[in-house]
Coordinates of C-alpha atoms and ligand atoms in Angstrom, one line a residue:
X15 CA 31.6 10.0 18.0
X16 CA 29.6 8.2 20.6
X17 CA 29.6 11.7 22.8
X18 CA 27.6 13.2 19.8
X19 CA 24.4 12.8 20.3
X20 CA 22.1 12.2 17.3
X21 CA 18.5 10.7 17.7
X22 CA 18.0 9.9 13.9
X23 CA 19.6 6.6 13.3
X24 CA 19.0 5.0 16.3
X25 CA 14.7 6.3 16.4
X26 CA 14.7 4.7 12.7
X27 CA 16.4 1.2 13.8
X28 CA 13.7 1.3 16.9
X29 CA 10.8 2.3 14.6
X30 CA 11.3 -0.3 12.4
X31 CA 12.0 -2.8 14.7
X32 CA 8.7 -2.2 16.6
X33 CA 6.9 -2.1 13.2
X34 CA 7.8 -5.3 12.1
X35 CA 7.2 -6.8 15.5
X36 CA 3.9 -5.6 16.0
X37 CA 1.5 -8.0 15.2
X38 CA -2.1 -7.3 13.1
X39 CA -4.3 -7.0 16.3
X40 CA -2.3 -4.3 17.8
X41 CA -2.0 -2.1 14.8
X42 CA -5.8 -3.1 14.2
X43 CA -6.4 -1.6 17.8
X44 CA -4.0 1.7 18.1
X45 CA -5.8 1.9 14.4
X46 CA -9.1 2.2 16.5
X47 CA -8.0 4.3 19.3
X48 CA -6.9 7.5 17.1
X49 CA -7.7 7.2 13.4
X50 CA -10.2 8.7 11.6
X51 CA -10.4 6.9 8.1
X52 CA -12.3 8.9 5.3
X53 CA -15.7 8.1 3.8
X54 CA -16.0 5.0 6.5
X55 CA -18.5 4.3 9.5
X56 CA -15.6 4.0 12.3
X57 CA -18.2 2.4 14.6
X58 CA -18.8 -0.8 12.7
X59 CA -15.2 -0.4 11.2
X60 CA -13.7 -0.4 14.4
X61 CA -15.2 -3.4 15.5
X62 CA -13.6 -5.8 12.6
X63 CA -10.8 -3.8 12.7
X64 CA -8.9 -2.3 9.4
X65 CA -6.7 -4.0 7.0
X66 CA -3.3 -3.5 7.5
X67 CA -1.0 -3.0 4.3
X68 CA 2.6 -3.2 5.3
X69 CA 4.5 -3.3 1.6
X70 CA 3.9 -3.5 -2.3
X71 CA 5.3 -4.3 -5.2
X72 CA 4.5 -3.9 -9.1
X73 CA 0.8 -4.7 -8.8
X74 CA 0.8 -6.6 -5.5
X75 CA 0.1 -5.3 -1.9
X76 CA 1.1 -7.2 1.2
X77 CA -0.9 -7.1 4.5
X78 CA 0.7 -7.1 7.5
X79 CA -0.5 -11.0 8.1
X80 CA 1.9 -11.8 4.7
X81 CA -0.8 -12.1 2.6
X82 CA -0.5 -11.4 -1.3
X83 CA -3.0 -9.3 -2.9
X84 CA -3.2 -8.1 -6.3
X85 CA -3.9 -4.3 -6.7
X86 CA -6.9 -4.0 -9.1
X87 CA -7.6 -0.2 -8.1
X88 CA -4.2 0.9 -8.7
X89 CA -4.4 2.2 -5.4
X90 CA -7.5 5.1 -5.2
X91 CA -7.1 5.0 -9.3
X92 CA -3.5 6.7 -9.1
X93 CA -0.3 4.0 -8.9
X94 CA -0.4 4.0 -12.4
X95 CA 3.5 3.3 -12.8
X96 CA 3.2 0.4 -9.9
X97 CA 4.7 0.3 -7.0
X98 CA 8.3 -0.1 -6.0
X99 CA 9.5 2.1 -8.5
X100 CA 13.1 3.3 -7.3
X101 CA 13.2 6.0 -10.2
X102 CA 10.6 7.8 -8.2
X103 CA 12.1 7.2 -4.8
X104 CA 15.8 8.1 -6.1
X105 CA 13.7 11.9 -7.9
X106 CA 12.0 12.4 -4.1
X107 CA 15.2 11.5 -2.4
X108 CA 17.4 13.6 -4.3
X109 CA 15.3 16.8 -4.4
X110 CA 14.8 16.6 -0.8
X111 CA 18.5 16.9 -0.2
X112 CA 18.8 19.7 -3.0
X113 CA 16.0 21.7 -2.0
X114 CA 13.4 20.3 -0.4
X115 CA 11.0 23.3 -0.3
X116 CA 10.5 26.7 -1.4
X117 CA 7.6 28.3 -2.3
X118 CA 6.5 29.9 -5.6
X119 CA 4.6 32.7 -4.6
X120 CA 6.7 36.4 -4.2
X121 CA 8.6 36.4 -7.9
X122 CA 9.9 33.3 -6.7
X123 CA 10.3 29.8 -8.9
X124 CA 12.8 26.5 -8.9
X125 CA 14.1 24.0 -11.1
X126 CA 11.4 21.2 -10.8
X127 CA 8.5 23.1 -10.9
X128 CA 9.8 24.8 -14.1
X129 CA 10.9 21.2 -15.5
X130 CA 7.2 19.7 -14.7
X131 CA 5.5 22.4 -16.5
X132 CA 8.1 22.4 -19.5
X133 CA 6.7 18.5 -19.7
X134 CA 3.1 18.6 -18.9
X135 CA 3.2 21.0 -22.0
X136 CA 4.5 18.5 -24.1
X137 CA 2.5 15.6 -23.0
X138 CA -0.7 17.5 -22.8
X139 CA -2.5 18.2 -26.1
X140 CA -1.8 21.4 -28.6
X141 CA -3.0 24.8 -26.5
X142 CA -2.1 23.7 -23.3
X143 CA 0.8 25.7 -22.2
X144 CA 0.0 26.7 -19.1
X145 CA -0.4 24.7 -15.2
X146 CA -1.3 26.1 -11.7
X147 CA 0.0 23.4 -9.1
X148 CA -2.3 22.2 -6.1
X149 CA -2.0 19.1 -3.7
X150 CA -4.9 17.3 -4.6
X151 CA -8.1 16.6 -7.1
X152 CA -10.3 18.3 -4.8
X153 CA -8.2 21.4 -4.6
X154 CA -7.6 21.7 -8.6
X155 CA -11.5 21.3 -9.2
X156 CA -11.4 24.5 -6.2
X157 CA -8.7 25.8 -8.5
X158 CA -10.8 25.6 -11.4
X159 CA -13.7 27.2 -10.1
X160 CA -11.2 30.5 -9.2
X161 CA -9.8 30.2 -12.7
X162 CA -13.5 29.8 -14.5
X163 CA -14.4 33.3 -12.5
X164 CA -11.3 35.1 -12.5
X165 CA -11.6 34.3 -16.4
X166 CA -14.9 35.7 -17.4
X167 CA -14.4 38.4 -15.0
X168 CA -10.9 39.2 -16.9
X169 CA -12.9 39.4 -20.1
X170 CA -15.4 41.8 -19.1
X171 CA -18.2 39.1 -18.7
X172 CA -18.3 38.8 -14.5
X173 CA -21.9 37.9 -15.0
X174 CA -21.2 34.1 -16.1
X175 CA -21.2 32.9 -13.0
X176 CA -23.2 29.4 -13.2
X177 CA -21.0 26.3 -13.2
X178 CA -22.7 23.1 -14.4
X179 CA -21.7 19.7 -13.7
X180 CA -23.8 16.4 -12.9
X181 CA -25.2 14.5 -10.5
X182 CA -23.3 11.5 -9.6
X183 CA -20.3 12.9 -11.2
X184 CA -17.1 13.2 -8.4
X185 CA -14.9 16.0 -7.9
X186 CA -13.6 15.5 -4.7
X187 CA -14.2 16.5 -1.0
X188 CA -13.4 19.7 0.0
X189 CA -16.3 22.4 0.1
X190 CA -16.1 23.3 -3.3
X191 CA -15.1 19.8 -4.6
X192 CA -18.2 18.5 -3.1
X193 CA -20.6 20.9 -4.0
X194 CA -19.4 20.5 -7.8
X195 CA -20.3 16.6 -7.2
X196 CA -23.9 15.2 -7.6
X197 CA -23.3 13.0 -4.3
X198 CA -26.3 14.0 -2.9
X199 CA -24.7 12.1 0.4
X200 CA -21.8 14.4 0.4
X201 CA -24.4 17.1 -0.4
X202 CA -26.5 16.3 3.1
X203 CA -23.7 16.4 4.9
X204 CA -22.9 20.4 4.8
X205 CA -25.1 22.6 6.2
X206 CA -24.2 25.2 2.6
X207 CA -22.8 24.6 -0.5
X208 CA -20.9 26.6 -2.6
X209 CA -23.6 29.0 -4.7
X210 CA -24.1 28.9 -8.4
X211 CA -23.5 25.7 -9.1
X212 CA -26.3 23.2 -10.4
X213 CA -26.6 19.9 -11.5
X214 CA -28.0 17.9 -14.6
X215 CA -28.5 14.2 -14.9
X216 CA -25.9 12.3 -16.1
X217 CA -25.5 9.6 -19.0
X218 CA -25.9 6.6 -17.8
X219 CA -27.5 4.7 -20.2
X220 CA -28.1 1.3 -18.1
X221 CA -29.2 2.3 -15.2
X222 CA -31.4 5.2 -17.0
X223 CA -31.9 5.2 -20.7
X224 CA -35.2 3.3 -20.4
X225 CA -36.4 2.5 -24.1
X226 CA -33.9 4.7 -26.4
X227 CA -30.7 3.7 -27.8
X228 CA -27.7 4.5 -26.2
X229 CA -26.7 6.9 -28.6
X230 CA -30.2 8.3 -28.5
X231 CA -29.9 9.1 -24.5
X232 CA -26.5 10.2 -25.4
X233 CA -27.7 12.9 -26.7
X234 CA -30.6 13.8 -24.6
X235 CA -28.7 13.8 -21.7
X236 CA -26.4 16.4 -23.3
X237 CA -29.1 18.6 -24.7
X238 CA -30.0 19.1 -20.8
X239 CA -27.3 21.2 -20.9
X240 CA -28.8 23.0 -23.5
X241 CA -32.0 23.3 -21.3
X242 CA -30.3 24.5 -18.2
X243 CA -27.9 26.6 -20.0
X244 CA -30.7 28.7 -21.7
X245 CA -32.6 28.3 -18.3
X246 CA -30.7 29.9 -16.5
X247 CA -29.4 32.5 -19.3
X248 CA -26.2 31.6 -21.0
X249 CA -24.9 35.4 -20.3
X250 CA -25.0 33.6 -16.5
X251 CA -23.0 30.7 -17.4
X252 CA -19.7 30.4 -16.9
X253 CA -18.8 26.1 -17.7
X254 CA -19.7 22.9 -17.8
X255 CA -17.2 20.5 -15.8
X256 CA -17.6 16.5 -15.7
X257 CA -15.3 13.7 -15.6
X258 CA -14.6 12.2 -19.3
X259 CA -15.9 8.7 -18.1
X260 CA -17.6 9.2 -14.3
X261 CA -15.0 7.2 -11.9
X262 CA -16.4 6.9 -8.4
X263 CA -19.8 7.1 -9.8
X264 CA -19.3 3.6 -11.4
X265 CA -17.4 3.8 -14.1
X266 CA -19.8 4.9 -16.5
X267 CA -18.5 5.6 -20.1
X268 CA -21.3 8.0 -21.8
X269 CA -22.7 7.0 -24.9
X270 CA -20.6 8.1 -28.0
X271 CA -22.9 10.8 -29.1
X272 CA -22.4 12.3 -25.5
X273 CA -19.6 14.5 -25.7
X274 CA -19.4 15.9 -29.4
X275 CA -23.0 17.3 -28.4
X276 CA -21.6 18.9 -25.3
X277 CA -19.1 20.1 -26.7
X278 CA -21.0 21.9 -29.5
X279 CA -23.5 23.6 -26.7
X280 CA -20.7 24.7 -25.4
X281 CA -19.2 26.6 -28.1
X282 CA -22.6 27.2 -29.4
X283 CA -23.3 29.6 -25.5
X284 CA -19.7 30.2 -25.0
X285 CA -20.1 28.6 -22.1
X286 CA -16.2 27.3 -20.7
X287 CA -15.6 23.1 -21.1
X288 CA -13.5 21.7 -17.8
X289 CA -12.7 18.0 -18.1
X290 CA -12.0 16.9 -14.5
X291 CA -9.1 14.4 -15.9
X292 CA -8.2 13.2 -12.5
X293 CA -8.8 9.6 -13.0
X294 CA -8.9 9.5 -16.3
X295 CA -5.2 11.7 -17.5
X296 CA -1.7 9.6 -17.6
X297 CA -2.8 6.9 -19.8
X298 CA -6.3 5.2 -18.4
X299 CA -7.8 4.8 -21.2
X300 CA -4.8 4.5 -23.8
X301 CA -4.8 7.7 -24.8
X302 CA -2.8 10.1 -22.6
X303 CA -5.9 12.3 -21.4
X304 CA -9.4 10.3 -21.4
X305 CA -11.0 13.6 -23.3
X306 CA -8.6 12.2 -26.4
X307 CA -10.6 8.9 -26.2
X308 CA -14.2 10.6 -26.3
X309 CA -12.6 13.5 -29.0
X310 CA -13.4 16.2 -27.3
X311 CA -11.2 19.7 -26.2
X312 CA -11.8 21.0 -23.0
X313 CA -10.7 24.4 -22.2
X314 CA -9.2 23.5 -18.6
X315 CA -7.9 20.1 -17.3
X316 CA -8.1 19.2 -13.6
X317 CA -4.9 17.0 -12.9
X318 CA -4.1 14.7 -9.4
X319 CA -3.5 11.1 -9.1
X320 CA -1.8 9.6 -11.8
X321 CA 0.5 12.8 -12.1
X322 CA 2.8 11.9 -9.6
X323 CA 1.3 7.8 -9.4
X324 CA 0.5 8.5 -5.6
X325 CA 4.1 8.8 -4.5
X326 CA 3.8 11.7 -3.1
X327 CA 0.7 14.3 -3.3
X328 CA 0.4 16.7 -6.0
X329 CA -2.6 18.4 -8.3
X330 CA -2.8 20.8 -11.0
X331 CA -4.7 22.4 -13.8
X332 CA -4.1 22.6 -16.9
X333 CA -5.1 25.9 -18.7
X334 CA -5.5 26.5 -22.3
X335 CA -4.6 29.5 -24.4
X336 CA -7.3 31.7 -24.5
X337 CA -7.3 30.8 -20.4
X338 CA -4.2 31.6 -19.7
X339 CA -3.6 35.0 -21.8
X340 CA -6.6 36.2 -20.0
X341 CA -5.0 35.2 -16.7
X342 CA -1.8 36.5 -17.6
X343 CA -3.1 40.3 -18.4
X344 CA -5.6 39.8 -15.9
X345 CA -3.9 41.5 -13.0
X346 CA -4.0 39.9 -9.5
X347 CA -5.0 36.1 -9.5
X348 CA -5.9 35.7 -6.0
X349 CA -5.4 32.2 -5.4
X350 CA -2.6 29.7 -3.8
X351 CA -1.2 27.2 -1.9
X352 CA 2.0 26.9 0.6
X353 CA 2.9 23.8 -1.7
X354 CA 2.4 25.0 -4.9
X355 CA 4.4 23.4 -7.2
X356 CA 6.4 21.4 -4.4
X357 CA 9.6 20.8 -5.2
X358 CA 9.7 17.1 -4.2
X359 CA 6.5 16.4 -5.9
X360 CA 7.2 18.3 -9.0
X361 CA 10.5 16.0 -8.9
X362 CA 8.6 12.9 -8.6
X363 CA 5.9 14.0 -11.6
X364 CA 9.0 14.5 -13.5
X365 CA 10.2 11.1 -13.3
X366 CA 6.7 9.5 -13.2
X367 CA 5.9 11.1 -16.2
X368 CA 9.4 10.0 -18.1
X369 CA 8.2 6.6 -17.2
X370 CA 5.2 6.6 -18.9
X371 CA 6.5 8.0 -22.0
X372 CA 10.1 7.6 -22.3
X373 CA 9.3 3.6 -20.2
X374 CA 6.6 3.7 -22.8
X375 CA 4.1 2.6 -20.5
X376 CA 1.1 4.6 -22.1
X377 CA 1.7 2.8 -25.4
X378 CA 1.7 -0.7 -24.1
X379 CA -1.5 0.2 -22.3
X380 CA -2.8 1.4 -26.1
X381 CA -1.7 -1.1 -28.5
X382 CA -1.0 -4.5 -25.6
X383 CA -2.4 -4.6 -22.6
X384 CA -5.4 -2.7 -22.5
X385 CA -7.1 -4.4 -25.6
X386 CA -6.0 -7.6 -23.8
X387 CA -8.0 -6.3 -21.0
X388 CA -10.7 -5.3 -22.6
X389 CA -10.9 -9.1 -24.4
X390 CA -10.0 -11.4 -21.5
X391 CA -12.5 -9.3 -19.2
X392 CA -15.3 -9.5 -21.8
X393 CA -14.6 -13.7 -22.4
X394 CA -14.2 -14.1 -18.8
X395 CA -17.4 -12.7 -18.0
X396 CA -19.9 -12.2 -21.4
X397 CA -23.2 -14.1 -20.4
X398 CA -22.5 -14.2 -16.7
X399 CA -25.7 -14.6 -14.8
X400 CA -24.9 -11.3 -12.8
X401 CA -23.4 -8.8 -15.4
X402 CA -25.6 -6.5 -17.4
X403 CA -22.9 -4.5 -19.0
X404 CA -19.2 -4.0 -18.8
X405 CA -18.1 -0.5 -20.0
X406 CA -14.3 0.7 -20.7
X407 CA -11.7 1.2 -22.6
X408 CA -7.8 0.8 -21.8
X409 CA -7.0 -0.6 -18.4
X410 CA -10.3 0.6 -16.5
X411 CA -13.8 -1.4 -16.6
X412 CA -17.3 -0.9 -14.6
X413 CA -19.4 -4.6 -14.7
X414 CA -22.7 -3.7 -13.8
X415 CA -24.4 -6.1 -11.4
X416 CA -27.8 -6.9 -12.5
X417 CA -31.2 -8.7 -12.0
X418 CA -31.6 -9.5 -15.3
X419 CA -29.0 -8.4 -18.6
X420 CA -31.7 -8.7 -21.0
X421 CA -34.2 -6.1 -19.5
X422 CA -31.6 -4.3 -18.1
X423 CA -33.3 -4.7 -14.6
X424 CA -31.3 -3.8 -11.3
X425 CA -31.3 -5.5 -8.4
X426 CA -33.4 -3.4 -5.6
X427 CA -30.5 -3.7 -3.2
X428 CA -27.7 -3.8 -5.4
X429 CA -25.6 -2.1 -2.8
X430 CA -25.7 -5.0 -1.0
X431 CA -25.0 -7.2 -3.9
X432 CA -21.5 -5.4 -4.7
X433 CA -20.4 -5.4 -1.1
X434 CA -20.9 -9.2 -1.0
X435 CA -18.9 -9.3 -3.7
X436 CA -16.4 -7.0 -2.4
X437 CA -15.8 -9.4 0.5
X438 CA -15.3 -12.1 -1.5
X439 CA -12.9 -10.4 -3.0
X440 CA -11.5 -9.3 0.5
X441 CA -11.1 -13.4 1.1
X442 CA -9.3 -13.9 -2.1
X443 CA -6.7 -11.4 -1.9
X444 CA -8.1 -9.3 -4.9
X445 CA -8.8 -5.6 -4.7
X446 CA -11.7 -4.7 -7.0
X447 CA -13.9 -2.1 -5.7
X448 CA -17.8 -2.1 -5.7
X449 CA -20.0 1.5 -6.4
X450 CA -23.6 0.7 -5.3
X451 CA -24.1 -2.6 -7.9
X452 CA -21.0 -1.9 -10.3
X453 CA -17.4 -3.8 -9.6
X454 CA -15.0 -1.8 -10.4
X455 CA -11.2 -2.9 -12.1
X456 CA -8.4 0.0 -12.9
X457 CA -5.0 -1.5 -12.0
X458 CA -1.5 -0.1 -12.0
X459 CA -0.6 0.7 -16.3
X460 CA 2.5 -1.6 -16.0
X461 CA 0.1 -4.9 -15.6
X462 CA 1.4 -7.9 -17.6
X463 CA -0.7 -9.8 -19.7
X464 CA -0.3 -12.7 -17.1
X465 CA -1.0 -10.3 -14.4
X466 CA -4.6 -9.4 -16.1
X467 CA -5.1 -13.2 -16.8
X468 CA -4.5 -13.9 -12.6
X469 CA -6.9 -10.2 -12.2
X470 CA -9.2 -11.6 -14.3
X471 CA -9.6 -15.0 -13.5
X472 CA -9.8 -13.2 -9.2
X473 CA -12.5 -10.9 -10.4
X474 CA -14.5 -13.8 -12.0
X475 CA -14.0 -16.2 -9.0
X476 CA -15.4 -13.4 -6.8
X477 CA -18.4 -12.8 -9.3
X478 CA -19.0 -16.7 -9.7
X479 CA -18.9 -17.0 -5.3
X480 CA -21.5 -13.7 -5.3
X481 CA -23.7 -15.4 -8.2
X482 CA -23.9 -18.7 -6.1
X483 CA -24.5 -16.6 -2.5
X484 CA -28.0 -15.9 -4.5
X485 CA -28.7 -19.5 -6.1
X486 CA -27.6 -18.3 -9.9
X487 CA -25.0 -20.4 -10.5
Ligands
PLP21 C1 -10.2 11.5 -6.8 C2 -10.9 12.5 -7.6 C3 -10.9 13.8 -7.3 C4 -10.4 14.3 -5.9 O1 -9.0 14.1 -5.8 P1 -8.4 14.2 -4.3 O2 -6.9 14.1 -4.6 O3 -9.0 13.0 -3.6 O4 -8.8 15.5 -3.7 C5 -11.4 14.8 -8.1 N1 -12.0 14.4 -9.3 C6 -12.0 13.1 -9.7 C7 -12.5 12.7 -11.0 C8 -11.5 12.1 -8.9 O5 -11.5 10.8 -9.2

């Protein structure tokens, strides 16, 4: 036995050993000398050095000085079961062992992969059938894109070839991803974009609906659709993809009249609707897809984060009929991935979903804990001198920062003003994240209704320290 050499037990016990021995300056520094982090300036990062999260738990991170922080992000938006969840582990775990990869290219399929898309067809509304896995957000928005052409092409009509989407919306950060987005600071960063795709304004009614009502700018904002649709010729246009409510762009829900009127310009130019669903699918907002909040029926659905709660990576889209019997007598769809429909993530989107239906965790968000969300947020925080507006629905919220509620007046560097709150909620062990002047809340779906009243009574503390930092309170 001890003649047989085998380097896996003994590298685990001295990996972990040195791990928990290491103390936060030294990861800080090795942190420094050879990682890139995304979206950060590593220069001025660098110098205060990252935080370092060592375990979690339900909603609760640690850091690797023992400190307990609770998770109002969920994560990047995607632990929606929470953390710790051996169900999950025991799904990765036991796939690994039975087949930890093959592909699904060359006539070739497996269990999981079958078993997710058996499930995603039942938890996804009537029509949708039919799912192309990716790894990511950014790669099913790229996925999209292929499917929107390949579509139109299929059906005779390879001239619709504009895709529409709007500024400030996100769709993630590869090439196409980006170029999709209206971050104009992702934009500058690329020396090309990906061609025929254009951007309208979006609807954010606080920050831009000067004197109408909301539902009023609602619908203005979707009749520039209209405008750029018959702009550029609708026998040119090939869809119209945003995010149900925007995420990274603040969470901004769109006036009510918003999406009914998009849809019907849509129909009306037979022009293709994509809801990019990857924040907002797997229970958000209540409903299982956010497009089932705002009543509206997309023709694709771009899938990621809460599919597999961040366990593991996975992405998908989710194609509708008319889609997908197109694609299927289509001939040749030139598109795919090495980890297409990974076994081990398929596994774990299995029994993530299961959780959220058979654990009924989607329910409690609908009927319990998101109302009580919604309620304790709005007490907590109605008449606060900072907040102008708090918009959501379900267990996600974007408060608005502002100069002045009644005039709807922002502050000129209200940047600043959210990161200042940010670090206040660095010091208190809360993680709320700040867009430009919106603080942002969208914690893990299993939340307790003490958990929100601790979340809530953080995010309010933090709001409370900022308001005071400028003499308000
Ligand atoms: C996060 C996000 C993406 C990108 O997903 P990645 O997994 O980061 O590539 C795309 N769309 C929306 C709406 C997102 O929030």
């Amino acid at each position: 036995m001890s003649n047989v050499f085998d380097p896996r037990p003994a590298t685990h016990a001295v990996a972990s050993q040195t791990r928990a021995a290491r103390a936060t300056r030294e990861w800080q520094q090795l942190d420094a000398a050879h990682h890139i982090h995304p979206f950060s300036d590593m220069g001025s990062l660098n110098k205060v050095g990252s935080r370092v999260i060592t375990k979690a738990e339900g909603v609760y991170l640690w850091d690797s000085d023992g400190n307990k922080i609770i998770d109002g992000m969920a994560g990047l938006w995607c632990v929606n079961v929470g953390y710790g969840r051996k169900d999950l582990a025991e799904a990765a775990y036991q796939q690994i062992l039975e087949l930890p990869y093959y592909n699904t290219f060359f006539k070739t399929t497996h269990p999981p992969v079958i078993e997710l898309s058996q499930l995603l067809a039942e938890v996804t509304p009537a029509g949708f059938e039919h799912f192309f896995y990716c790894n990511s957000g950014s790669e099913g928005n790229d996925t999209v894109l292929r499917v929107v052409h390949q579509y139109w092409a299929s059906v005779g009509k390879p001239g619709k070839k504009y895709v529409i989407s709007r500024k400030n919306g996100y769709h993630g950060s590869t090439i196409a991803g980006a170029s999709l987005g209206g971050m104009g600071y992702m934009h500058e960063q690329m020396p090309s974009q990906v061609s025929h795709i254009v951007h309208i304004n979006q609807p954010y009614w606080f920050g831009e609906g000067g004197d109408m009502t909301p539902e009023q700018f609602g619908l203005q904002r979707a009749q520039e659709l209209e405008a750029k649709i018959l702009e550029l010729g609708a026998e040119n246009v090939a869809a119209f993809i945003g995010e149900p409510f925007q995420g990274a762009g603040g969470v901004i829900f769109p006036p009510s009249t918003y999406w009914p009127e998009i849809q019907r310009i849509c129909r009306k130019y037979d022009v293709l609707l994509c809801a990019d669903e990857v924040i907002g699918g797997f229970g958000r907002t209540g409903e299982w897809f956010a497009h089932q909040h705002f009543g509206f029926e997309p023709d694709t659905m771009t899938l990621a984060k809460g599919l597999t709660s961040g366990y593991v990576p996975m992405g998908a889209v989710a194609i509708n009929r008319r889609i997908a019997d197109a694609l299927i007598d289509g001939g040749d769809f030139n598109h795919g991935l090495t980890y297409s429909g990974h076994p081990v993530a398929a596994a774990v989107a299995v029994a993530n979903i299961r959780v959220l239906r058979e654990g009924g965790v989607i329910d409690q968000v609908k009927h319990a804990t998101g109302p009580y969300f919604q309620d304790t947020l709005r007490q907590a925080l109605d008449g606060h001198p900072l907040i102008g507006e708090i918009a959501g629905a379900g267990l996600v919220a974007g408060m608005q920062l502002t100069e002045d509620a009644k005039t709807r007046k922002r502050f000129a560097n209200g940047g600043d003003i959210g990161l200042q709150c940010r670090d206040h909620c660095f010091r208190n062990n809360l993680i709320m994240r700040a867009t430009g002047d919106r603080m942002l809340l969208s914690p893990p779906l299993v939340i307790s209704k003490a958990e929100i009243d601790e979340l809530v009574g953080k995010a309010k503390l933090c709001l409370d320290l900022t308001a005071k930092d400028l003499g308000l309170l």
